Amino acid sequence: AHAVIRAEKRWILRLFVELAEAQGYAQPDAVATQLVCLLEGATVLRSISDITEAVAQSRNAAAVLLDAAATEPTRAANEQA
């Protein structure tokens, strides 16, 4: 079972990296890892705690993360100018 779970986690991370690359994020690996952390945290919290809003709050955090990552190339360009 452990190998299956590890394979699923690697698959999710690869999928998120591919999606982040397709969207043109400057650091797709970092964005993907952060999103996987949010997904895993929301999944665990929702399944074993009384935090019923874990998924919704993680979705909000993901939106903030993606907005910040989307503006990153602009910041980098501004710093070089």
PDB file of C-alpha atoms in Angstrom:
ATOM      1  CA  ALA A   1       0.000   0.000   0.000  1.00  0.00           C
ATOM      2  CA  HIS A   2       2.868   2.362   0.811  1.00  0.00           C
ATOM      3  CA  ALA A   3       4.298   2.105  -2.706  1.00  0.00           C
ATOM      4  CA  VAL A   4       0.894   2.840  -4.234  1.00  0.00           C
ATOM      5  CA  ILE A   5       0.444   5.926  -2.060  1.00  0.00           C
ATOM      6  CA  ARG A   6       3.950   7.186  -2.884  1.00  0.00           C
ATOM      7  CA  ALA A   7       3.296   6.674  -6.598  1.00  0.00           C
ATOM      8  CA  GLU A   8       0.044   8.620  -6.347  1.00  0.00           C
ATOM      9  CA  LYS A   9       1.804  11.511  -4.578  1.00  0.00           C
ATOM     10  CA  ARG A  10       4.518  11.597  -7.266  1.00  0.00           C
ATOM     11  CA  TRP A  11       1.832  11.551  -9.973  1.00  0.00           C
ATOM     12  CA  ILE A  12      -0.031  14.473  -8.385  1.00  0.00           C
ATOM     13  CA  LEU A  13       3.190  16.474  -8.085  1.00  0.00           C
ATOM     14  CA  ARG A  14       4.114  15.794 -11.735  1.00  0.00           C
ATOM     15  CA  LEU A  15       0.609  16.789 -12.825  1.00  0.00           C
ATOM     16  CA  PHE A  16       0.797  20.057 -10.893  1.00  0.00           C
ATOM     17  CA  VAL A  17       4.277  20.791 -12.308  1.00  0.00           C
ATOM     18  CA  GLU A  18       2.978  20.229 -15.840  1.00  0.00           C
ATOM     19  CA  LEU A  19      -0.018  22.476 -15.202  1.00  0.00           C
ATOM     20  CA  ALA A  20       2.175  25.201 -13.680  1.00  0.00           C
ATOM     21  CA  GLU A  21       4.547  24.994 -16.645  1.00  0.00           C
ATOM     22  CA  ALA A  22       1.627  25.212 -19.074  1.00  0.00           C
ATOM     23  CA  GLN A  23       0.438  28.358 -17.305  1.00  0.00           C
ATOM     24  CA  GLY A  24       3.903  29.896 -17.571  1.00  0.00           C
ATOM     25  CA  TYR A  25       4.770  30.216 -13.895  1.00  0.00           C
ATOM     26  CA  ALA A  26       8.400  31.218 -13.373  1.00  0.00           C
ATOM     27  CA  GLN A  27       8.975  28.491 -10.767  1.00  0.00           C
ATOM     28  CA  PRO A  28       6.614  25.641 -11.657  1.00  0.00           C
ATOM     29  CA  ASP A  29       8.305  23.144  -9.316  1.00  0.00           C
ATOM     30  CA  ALA A  30       7.870  25.434  -6.317  1.00  0.00           C
ATOM     31  CA  VAL A  31       4.271  26.285  -7.224  1.00  0.00           C
ATOM     32  CA  ALA A  32       3.445  22.603  -7.674  1.00  0.00           C
ATOM     33  CA  THR A  33       5.036  21.598  -4.371  1.00  0.00           C
ATOM     34  CA  GLN A  34       3.163  24.324  -2.504  1.00  0.00           C
ATOM     35  CA  LEU A  35      -0.137  23.270  -4.080  1.00  0.00           C
ATOM     36  CA  VAL A  36       0.487  19.632  -3.175  1.00  0.00           C
ATOM     37  CA  CYS A  37       1.140  20.701   0.418  1.00  0.00           C
ATOM     38  CA  LEU A  38      -2.180  22.547   0.477  1.00  0.00           C
ATOM     39  CA  LEU A  39      -3.991  19.585  -1.053  1.00  0.00           C
ATOM     40  CA  GLU A  40      -2.493  17.104   1.393  1.00  0.00           C
ATOM     41  CA  GLY A  41      -3.146  19.349   4.361  1.00  0.00           C
ATOM     42  CA  ALA A  42      -6.756  19.921   3.372  1.00  0.00           C
ATOM     43  CA  THR A  43      -7.300  16.215   2.782  1.00  0.00           C
ATOM     44  CA  VAL A  44      -5.896  15.231   6.161  1.00  0.00           C
ATOM     45  CA  LEU A  45      -7.623  17.986   8.107  1.00  0.00           C
ATOM     46  CA  ARG A  46     -10.983  17.319   6.507  1.00  0.00           C
ATOM     47  CA  SER A  47     -10.759  13.584   7.082  1.00  0.00           C
ATOM     48  CA  ILE A  48      -9.521  13.487  10.684  1.00  0.00           C
ATOM     49  CA  SER A  49     -10.558  16.741  12.322  1.00  0.00           C
ATOM     50  CA  ASP A  50     -13.528  18.941  12.978  1.00  0.00           C
ATOM     51  CA  ILE A  51     -12.186  21.600  10.626  1.00  0.00           C
ATOM     52  CA  THR A  52     -14.979  21.423   8.092  1.00  0.00           C
ATOM     53  CA  GLU A  53     -13.758  24.458   6.165  1.00  0.00           C
ATOM     54  CA  ALA A  54     -10.279  22.975   5.493  1.00  0.00           C
ATOM     55  CA  VAL A  55     -10.939  22.425   1.790  1.00  0.00           C
ATOM     56  CA  ALA A  56     -12.463  25.862   1.233  1.00  0.00           C
ATOM     57  CA  GLN A  57      -9.651  27.579   3.135  1.00  0.00           C
ATOM     58  CA  SER A  58      -7.022  25.638   1.208  1.00  0.00           C
ATOM     59  CA  ARG A  59      -8.715  26.653  -2.033  1.00  0.00           C
ATOM     60  CA  ASN A  60      -8.505  30.294  -0.908  1.00  0.00           C
ATOM     61  CA  ALA A  61      -4.841  29.855   0.004  1.00  0.00           C
ATOM     62  CA  ALA A  62      -4.170  28.281  -3.403  1.00  0.00           C
ATOM     63  CA  ALA A  63      -5.721  31.293  -5.123  1.00  0.00           C
ATOM     64  CA  VAL A  64      -3.447  33.632  -3.158  1.00  0.00           C
ATOM     65  CA  LEU A  65      -0.439  31.444  -3.926  1.00  0.00           C
ATOM     66  CA  LEU A  66      -1.219  31.355  -7.651  1.00  0.00           C
ATOM     67  CA  ASP A  67      -1.814  35.110  -7.794  1.00  0.00           C
ATOM     68  CA  ALA A  68       1.533  35.740  -6.091  1.00  0.00           C
ATOM     69  CA  ALA A  69       3.328  33.273  -8.366  1.00  0.00           C
ATOM     70  CA  ALA A  70       1.743  34.868 -11.437  1.00  0.00           C
ATOM     71  CA  THR A  71       3.173  38.274 -10.574  1.00  0.00           C
ATOM     72  CA  GLU A  72       6.625  36.890  -9.833  1.00  0.00           C
ATOM     73  CA  PRO A  73       8.017  37.328 -13.386  1.00  0.00           C
ATOM     74  CA  THR A  74       6.886  40.959 -13.285  1.00  0.00           C
ATOM     75  CA  ARG A  75       8.740  41.517 -10.019  1.00  0.00           C
ATOM     76  CA  ALA A  76      11.856  39.845 -11.411  1.00  0.00           C
ATOM     77  CA  ALA A  77      11.692  41.976 -14.563  1.00  0.00           C
ATOM     78  CA  ASN A  78      11.249  45.130 -12.481  1.00  0.00           C
ATOM     79  CA  GLU A  79      14.243  44.248 -10.327  1.00  0.00           C
ATOM     80  CA  GLN A  80      16.431  43.824 -13.434  1.00  0.00           C
ATOM     81  CA  ALA A  81      15.302  47.145 -14.934  1.00  0.00           C
TER      82      ALA A  81
END
